[in-house]
Coordinates of C-alpha atoms and ligand atoms in Angstrom, one line a residue:
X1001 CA 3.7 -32.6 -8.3
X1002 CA 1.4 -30.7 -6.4
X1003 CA 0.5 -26.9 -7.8
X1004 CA 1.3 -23.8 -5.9
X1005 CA -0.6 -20.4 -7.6
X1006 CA 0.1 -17.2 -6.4
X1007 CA -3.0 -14.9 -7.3
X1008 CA -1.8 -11.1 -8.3
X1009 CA 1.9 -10.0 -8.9
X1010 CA 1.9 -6.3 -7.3
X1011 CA 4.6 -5.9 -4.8
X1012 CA 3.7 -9.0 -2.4
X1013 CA 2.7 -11.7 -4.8
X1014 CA 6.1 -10.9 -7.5
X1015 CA 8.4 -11.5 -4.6
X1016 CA 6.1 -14.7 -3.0
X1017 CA 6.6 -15.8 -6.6
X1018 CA 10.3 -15.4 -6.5
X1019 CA 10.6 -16.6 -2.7
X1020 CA 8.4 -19.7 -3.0
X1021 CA 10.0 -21.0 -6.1
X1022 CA 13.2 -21.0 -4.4
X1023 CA 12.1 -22.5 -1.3
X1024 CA 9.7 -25.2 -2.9
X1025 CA 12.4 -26.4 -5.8
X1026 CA 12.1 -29.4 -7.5
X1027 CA 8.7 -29.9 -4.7
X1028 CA 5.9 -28.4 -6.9
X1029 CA 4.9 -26.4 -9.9
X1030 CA 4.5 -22.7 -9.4
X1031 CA 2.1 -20.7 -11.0
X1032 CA 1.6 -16.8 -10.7
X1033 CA -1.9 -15.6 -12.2
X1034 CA -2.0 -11.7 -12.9
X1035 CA -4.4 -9.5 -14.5
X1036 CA -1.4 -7.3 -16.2
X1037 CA 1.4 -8.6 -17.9
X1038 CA 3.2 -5.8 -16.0
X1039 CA 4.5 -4.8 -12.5
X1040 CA 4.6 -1.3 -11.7
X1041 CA 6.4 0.2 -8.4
X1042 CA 3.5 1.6 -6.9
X1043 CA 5.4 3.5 -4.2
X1044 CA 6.7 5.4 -6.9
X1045 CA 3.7 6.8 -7.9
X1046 CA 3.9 9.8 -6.0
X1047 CA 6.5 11.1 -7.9
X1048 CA 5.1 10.5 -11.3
X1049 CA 1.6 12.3 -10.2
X1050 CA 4.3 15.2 -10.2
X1051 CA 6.4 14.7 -13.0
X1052 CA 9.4 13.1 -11.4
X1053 CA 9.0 9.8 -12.6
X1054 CA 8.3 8.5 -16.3
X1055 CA 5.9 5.6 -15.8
X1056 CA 8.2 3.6 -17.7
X1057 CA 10.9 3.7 -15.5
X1058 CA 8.8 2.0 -12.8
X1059 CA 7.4 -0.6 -14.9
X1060 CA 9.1 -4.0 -14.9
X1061 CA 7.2 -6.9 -17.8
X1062 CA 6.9 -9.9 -16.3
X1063 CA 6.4 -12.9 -18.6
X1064 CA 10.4 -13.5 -19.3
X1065 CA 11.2 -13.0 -15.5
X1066 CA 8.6 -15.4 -14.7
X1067 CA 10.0 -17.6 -17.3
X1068 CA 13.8 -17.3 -16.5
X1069 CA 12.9 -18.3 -12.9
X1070 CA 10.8 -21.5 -14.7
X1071 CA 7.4 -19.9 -13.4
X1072 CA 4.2 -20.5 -15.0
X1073 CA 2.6 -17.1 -15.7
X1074 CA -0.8 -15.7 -17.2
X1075 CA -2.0 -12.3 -17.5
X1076 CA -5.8 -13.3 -17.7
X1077 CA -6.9 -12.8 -14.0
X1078 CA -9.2 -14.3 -12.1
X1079 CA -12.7 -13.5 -12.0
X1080 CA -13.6 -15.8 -8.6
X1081 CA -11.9 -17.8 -6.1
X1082 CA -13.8 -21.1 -5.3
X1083 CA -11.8 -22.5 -2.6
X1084 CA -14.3 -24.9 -1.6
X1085 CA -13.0 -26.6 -4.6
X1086 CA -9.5 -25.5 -5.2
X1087 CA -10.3 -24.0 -7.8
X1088 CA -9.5 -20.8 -9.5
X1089 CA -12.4 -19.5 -12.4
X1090 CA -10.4 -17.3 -14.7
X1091 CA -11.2 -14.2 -16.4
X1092 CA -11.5 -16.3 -20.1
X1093 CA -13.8 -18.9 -18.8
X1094 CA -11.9 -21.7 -18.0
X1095 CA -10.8 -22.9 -14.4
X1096 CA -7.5 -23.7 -12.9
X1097 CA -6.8 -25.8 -10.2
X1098 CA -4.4 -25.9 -7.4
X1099 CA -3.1 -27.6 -4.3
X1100 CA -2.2 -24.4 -2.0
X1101 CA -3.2 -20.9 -3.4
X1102 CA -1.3 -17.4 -2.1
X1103 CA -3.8 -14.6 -2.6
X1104 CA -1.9 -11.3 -2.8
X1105 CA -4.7 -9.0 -4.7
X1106 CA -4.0 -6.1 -3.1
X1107 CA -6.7 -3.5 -2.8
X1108 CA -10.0 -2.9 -4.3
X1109 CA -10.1 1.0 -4.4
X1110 CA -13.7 1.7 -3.2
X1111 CA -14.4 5.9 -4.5
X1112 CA -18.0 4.6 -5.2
X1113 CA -18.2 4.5 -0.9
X1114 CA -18.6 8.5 -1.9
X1115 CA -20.4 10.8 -4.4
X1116 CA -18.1 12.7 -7.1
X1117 CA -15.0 10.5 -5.5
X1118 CA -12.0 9.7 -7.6
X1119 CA -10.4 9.3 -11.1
X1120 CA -13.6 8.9 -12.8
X1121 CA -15.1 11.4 -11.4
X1122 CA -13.4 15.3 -9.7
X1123 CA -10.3 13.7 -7.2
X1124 CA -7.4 12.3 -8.9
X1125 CA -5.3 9.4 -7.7
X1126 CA -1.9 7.9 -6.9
X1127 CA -3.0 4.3 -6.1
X1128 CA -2.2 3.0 -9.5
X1129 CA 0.7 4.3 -11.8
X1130 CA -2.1 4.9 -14.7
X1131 CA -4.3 7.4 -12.4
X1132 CA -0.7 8.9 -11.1
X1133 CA -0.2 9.6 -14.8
X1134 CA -3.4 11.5 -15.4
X1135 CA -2.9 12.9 -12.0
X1136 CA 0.6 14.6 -13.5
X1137 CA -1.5 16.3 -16.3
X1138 CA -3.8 17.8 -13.3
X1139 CA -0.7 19.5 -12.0
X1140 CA 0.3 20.6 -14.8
X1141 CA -2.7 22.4 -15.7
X1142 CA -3.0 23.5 -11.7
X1143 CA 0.7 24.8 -11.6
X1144 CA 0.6 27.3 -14.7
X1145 CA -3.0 28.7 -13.4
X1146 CA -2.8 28.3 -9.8
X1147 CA -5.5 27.5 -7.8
X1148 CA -6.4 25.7 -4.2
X1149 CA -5.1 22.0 -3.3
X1150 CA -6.7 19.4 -1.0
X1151 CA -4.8 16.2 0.1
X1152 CA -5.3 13.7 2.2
X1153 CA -7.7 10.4 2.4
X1154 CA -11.2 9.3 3.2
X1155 CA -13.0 7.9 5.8
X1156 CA -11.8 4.1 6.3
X1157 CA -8.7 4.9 4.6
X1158 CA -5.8 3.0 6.1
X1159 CA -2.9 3.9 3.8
X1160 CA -2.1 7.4 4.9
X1161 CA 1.9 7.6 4.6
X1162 CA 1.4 8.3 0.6
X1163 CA -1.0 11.1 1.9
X1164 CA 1.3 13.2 4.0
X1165 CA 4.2 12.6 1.5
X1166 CA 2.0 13.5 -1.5
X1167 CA 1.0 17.2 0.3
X1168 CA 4.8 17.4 0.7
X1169 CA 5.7 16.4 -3.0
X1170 CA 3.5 18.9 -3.8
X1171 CA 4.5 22.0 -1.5
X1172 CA 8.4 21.2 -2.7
X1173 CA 7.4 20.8 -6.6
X1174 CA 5.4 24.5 -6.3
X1175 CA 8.0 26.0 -4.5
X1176 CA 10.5 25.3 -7.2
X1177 CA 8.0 26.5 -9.9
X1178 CA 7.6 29.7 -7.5
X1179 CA 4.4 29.8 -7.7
X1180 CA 3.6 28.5 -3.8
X1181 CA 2.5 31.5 -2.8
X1182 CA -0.8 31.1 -4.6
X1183 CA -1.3 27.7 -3.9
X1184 CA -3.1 27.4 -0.3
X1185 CA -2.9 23.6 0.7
X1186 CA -5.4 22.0 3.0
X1187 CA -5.0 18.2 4.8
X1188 CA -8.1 16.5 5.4
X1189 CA -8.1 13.4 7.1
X1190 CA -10.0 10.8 9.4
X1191 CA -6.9 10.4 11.7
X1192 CA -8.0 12.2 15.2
X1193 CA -4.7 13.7 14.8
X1194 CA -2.2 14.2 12.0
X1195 CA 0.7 11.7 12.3
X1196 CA -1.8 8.8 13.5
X1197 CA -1.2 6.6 10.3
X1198 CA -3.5 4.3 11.4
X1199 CA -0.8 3.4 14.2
X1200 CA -1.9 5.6 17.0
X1201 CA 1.1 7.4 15.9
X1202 CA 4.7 5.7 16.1
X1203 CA 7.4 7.5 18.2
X1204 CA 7.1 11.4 17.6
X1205 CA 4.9 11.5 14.2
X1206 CA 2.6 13.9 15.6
X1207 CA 5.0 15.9 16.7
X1208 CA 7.4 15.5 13.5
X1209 CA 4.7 15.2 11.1
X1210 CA 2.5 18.7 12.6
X1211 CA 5.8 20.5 12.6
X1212 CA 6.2 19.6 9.2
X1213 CA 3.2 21.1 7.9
X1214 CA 3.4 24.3 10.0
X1215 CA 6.8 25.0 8.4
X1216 CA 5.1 24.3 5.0
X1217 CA 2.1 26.7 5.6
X1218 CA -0.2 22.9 5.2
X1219 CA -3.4 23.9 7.0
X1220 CA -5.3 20.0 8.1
X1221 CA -8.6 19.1 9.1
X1222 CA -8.9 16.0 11.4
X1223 CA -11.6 13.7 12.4
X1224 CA -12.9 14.4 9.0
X1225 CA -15.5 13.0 6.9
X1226 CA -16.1 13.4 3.2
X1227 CA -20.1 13.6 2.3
X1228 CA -19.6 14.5 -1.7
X1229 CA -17.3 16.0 -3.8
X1230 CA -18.5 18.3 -7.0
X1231 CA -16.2 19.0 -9.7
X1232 CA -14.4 22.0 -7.7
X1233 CA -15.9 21.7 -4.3
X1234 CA -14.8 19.1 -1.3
X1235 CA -17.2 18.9 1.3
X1236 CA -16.2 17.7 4.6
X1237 CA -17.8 16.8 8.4
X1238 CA -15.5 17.5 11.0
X1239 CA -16.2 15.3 13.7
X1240 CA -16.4 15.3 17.9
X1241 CA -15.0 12.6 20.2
X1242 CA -18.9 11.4 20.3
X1243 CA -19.4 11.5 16.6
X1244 CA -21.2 14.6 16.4
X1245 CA -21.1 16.8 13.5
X1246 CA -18.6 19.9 14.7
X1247 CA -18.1 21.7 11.6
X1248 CA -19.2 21.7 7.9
X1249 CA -16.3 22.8 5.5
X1250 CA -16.9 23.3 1.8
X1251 CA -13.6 23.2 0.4
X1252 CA -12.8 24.7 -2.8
X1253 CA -9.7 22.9 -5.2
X1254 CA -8.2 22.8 -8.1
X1255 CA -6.6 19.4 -7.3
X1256 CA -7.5 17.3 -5.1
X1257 CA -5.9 13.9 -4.1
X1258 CA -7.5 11.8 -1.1
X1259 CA -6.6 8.9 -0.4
X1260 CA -9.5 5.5 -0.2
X1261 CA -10.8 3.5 1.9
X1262 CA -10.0 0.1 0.5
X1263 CA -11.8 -3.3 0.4
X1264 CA -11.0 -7.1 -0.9
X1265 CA -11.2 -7.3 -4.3
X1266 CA -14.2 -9.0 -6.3
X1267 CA -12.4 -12.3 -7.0
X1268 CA -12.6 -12.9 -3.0
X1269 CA -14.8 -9.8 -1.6
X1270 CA -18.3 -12.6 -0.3
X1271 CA -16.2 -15.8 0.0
X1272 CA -18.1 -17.3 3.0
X1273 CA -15.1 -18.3 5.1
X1274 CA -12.5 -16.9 3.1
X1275 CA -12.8 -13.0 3.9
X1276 CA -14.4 -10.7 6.4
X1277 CA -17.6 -8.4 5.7
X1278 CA -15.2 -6.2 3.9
X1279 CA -13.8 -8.3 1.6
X1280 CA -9.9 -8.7 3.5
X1281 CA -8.9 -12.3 3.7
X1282 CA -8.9 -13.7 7.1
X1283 CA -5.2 -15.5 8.0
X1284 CA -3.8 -17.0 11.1
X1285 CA -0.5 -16.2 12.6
X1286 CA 1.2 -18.7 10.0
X1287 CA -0.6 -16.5 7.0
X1288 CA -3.1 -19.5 6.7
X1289 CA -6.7 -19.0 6.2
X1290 CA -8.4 -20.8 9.3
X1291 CA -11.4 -22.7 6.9
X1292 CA -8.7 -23.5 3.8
X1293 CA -5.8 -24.3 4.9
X1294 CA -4.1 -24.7 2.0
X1295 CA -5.1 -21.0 1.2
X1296 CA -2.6 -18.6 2.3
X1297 CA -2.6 -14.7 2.1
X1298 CA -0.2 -11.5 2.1
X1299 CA -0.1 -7.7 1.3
X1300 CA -3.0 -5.5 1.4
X1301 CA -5.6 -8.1 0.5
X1302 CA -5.2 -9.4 4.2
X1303 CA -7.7 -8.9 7.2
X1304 CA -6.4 -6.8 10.3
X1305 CA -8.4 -4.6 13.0
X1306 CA -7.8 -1.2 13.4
X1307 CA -5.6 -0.3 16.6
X1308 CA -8.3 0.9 18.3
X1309 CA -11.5 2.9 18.0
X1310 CA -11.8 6.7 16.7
X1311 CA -14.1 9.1 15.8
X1312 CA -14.3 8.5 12.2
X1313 CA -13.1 5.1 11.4
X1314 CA -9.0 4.6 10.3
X1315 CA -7.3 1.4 9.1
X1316 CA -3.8 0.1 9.8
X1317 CA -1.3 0.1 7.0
X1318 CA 0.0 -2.9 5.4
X1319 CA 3.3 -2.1 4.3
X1320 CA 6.5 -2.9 2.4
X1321 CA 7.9 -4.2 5.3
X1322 CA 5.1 -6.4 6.6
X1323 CA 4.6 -8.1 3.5
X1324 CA 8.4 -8.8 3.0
X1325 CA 7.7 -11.0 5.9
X1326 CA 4.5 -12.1 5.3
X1327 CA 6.0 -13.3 2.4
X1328 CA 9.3 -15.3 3.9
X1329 CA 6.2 -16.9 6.3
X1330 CA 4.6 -18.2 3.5
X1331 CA 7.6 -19.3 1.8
X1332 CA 8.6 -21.6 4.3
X1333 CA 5.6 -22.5 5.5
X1334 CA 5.0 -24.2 2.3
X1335 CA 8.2 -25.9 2.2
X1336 CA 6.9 -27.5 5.7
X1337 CA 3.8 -28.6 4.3
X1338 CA 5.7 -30.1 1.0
X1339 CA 7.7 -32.3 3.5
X1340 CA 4.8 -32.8 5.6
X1341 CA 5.1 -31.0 8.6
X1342 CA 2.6 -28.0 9.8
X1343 CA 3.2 -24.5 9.4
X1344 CA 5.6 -23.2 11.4
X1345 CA 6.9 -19.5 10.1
X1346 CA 5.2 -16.6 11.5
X1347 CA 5.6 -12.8 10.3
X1348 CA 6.0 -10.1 12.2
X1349 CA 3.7 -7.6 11.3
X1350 CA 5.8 -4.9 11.9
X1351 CA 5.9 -1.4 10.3
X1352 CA 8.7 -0.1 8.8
X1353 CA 7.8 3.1 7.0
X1354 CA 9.6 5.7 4.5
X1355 CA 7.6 9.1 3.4
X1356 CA 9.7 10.7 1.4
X1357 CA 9.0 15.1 1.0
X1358 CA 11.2 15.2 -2.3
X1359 CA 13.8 17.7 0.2
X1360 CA 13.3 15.0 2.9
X1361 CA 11.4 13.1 4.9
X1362 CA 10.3 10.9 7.6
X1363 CA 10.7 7.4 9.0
X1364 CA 9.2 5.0 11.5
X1365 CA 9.3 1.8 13.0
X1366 CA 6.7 0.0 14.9
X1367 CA 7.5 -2.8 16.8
X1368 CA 4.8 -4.8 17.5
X1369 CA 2.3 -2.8 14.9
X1370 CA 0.1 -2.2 18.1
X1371 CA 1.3 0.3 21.2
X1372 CA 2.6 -0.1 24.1
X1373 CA 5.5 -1.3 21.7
X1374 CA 9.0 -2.8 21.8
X1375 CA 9.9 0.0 19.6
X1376 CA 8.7 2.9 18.9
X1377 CA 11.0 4.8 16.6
X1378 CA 11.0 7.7 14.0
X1379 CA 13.4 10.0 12.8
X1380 CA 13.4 12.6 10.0
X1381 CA 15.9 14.2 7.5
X1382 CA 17.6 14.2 3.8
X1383 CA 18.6 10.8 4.4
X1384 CA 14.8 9.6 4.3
X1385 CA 14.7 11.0 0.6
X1386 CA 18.3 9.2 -0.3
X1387 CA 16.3 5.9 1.1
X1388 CA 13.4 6.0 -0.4
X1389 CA 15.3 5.9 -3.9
X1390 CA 17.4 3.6 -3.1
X1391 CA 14.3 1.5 -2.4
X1392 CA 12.9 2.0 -5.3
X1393 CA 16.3 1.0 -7.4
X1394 CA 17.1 -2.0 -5.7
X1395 CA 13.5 -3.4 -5.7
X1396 CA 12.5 -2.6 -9.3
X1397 CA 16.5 -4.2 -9.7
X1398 CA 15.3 -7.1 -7.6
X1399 CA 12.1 -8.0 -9.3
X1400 CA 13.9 -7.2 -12.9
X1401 CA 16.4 -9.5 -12.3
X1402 CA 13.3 -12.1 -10.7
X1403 CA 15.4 -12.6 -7.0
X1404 CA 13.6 -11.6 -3.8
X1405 CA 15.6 -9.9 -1.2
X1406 CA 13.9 -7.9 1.4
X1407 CA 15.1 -4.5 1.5
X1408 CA 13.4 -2.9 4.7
X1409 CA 15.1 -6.0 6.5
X1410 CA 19.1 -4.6 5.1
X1411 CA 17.8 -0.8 5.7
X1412 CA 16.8 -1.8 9.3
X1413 CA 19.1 -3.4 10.4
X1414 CA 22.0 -1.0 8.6
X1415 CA 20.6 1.7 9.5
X1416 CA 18.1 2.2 11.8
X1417 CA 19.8 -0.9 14.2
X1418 CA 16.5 -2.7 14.7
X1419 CA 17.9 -6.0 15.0
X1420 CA 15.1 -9.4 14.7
X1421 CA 12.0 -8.3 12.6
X1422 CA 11.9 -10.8 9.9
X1423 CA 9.8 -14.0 10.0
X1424 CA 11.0 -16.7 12.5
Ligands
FAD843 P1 -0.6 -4.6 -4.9 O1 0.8 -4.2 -5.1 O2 -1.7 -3.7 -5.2 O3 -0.8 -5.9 -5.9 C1 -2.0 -6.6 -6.1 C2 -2.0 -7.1 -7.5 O4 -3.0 -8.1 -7.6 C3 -2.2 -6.0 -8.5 O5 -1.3 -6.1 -9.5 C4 -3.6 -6.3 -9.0 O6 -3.8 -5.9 -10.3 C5 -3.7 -7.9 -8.8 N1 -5.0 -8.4 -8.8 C6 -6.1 -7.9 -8.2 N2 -7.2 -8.7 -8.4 C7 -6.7 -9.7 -9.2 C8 -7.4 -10.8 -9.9 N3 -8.7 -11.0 -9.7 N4 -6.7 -11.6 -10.7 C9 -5.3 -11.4 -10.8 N5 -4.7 -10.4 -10.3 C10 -5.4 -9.5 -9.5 N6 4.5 0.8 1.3 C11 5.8 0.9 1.7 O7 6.3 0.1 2.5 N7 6.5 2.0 1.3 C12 6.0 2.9 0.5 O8 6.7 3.9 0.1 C13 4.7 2.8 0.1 N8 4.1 3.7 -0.8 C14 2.9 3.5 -1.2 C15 2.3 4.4 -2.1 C16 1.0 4.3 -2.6 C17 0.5 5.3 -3.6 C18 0.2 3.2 -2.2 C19 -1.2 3.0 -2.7 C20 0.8 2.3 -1.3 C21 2.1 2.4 -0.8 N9 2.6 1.5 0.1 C22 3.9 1.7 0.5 C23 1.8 0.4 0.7 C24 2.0 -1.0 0.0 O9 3.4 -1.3 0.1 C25 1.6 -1.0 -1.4 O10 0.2 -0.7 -1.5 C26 1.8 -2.4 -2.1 O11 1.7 -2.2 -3.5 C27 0.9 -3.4 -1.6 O12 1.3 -4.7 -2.2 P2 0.2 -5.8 -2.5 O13 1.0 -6.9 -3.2 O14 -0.5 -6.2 -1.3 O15 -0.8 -5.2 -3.5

């Protein structure tokens, strides 16, 4: 039987798991290679970095789900990707081979792109649930002897939803500790204006999103550009429409949490044919790398160009919503190829997006990714919050119980009446 090996089990490749091995039954052996035994809810993290989450409550351990749903797992990860000859070398020295390989590695966080950036050095971080954790002791400490907070993300950032809801966490978490007051909060962000997201904004997110802050007392700084950070100083270029230096700020914290750019991680990051400069694998519209075509790819780890150019540069967002489709894409498109027809399944590429503020929040959809669009929604309110835990319970349920069923498909649909965003 031919072998299918998803690489990384993070939100996209645990459900690609799930998805292909019910599509491909009985066709091929499935194979999901991790570098954790564990799957953590990473859009979740936000609330632990402030204490409103254990860590264990997100966590889901993998091995009997994989092995309920008869799917070969290891934990050992892979250190490179030769695809030239379908092979996989893993982290303990021996090889693996496969027929067609799903990459969904996510992001490789780069903080070294700038000095005295992230968790091992003065920023803390809510990419992954163990930085989120050591985040939450950083709050601690910053609520009981209050001092200045700056939130936001780098230049070449591209994820910046966790960002704005992060600064909003935080402004609701002080308030109820009463201790706000002392607590000035500062945005800093390469967006040329807040509520970009790397979309050019969707519907009214400047106009939601600036409102938002204003009521919280959130000063921002956009068009911005990191140069160094020292243990309690942030300093930042603001920068013109030509690229000109504006402004210098030197921005004093107590905590700061900035978002990074990201890149493809090593296992793929130099693959000639595989990736792009920055290490994002390239993929057609079927999800199918255009050298190896029995390489397919989904989720963060996935190369596309920015919406347009801006002063300092911004990504686009890859989130749960995409990859819910890039996933059903792949998961047919490999039943094709197993009865020998070509790809067919395309995915959308559309953004769905919940930012919850812990008293509420906001929510977008962007149909086509790029403007002018289809549709160009957003809306704000309590309900957001209710949604975003109800995401969080039924896809930690989901991926407990090892079943894939997209959940920004139901939500659109139900409630926001966007109607045909899925894979077709
Ligand atoms: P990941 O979930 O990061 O998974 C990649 C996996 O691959 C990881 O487990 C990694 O360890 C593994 N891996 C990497 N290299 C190797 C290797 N060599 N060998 C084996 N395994 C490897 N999107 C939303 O839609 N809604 C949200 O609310 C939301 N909130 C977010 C909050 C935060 C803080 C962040 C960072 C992102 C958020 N996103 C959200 C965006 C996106 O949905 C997530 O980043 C999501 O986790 C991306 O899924 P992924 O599968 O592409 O990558």
């Amino acid at each position: 039987m031919p072998r299918i090996v998803v690489l990384g089990a993070g939100l996209g490749g645990t459900i690609a798991a799930y998805e292909i091995a019910g599509a491909v039954k009985g066709r091929a052996e499935l194979m999901v290679v991790s570098n954790s035994e564990d799957y953590w809810f990473v859009p979740s993290n936000p609330w632990v970095a402030v204490g409103w989450r254990e860590p264990e409550a997100i966590r889901v351990h993998l091995p009997p789900v994989m092995k309920k749903r008869g799917i070969g797992f290891t934990a050992v990860g892979a250190k490179r990707v030769h695809p030239a000859e379908n092979r996989l070398e893993l982290n303990d020295g021996t090889d693996l081979s496969y027929d067609y390989l799903v990459i969904a590695t996510g992001p490789d966080l780069a903080f070294d792109e700038i000095p005295g950036f992230g968790p091992e050095h003065h920023t803390v971080s809510i990419c992954e649930t163990r930085h989120a954790v050591a985040g939450a002791d950083v709050f601690e400490r910053l609520a009981a002897d209050p001092k200045p907070i700056v939130v936001g993300a780098a230049q070449g950032a591209s994820c910046f939803g966790p960002a704005y809801e992060f600064a909003m966490l935080l402004d609701t978490e002080l308030k109820r500790r009463k201790v706000r007051d002392r607590v000035p909060i500062t945005f800093v962000t390469p967006e040329p204006y807040i509520g970009h997201l790397g979309l050019d904004g969707v519907g009214d997110t400047k106009g939601m999103l600036e409102s938002e802050m204003r009521e919280r007392h959130i000063k921002w700084i956009t068009s911005a550009r990191i140069t160094s950070v020292d243990p309690d100083i942030l300093h930042v270029e603001e920068v013109g429409e030509a690229g000109e230096v504006r402004k210098t700020h030197d921005l004093p914290f107590g905590m700061a949490m900035l978002m990074p750019p990201f890149r493809g991680v090593p296992a793929v990051f130099g693959v000639e044919g595989l990736t792009n400069p920055r290490g994002f694998v390239l993929v057609d519209k079927h999800q199918r790398n255009p050298t190896f075509r029995n390489v397919f790819a989904l989720g963060v780890c996935v190369a596309i160009p920015p919406t347009g150019p801006t002063p300092v540069p911004v990504g686009v967002p890859k989130t749960g919503f995409m990859i819910e489709s890039m996933v059903t894409a792949i998961a047919n498109n490999l039943s094709d190829l197993l009865d020998g027809r070509e790809p067919s399944f395309e995915a959308t590429w559309n953004a769905i997006c919940l930012a919850d503020f812990g008293d509420g929040g906001v929510a977008f959809v962007a149909q086509p990714q790029i403007p002018p669009r289809n549709t160009n929604w957003s809306s704000s309110g309590k309900w957001v919050h209710v949604a975003k835990i109800a995401f969080e319970k039924y896809f930690l349920m989901k991926v407990r119980k090892g079943e894939s069923e997209p959940f920004y498909e139901k939500l659109a649909l139900h409630v926001m009446g966007v109607k045909k965003l899925r894979a077709r």
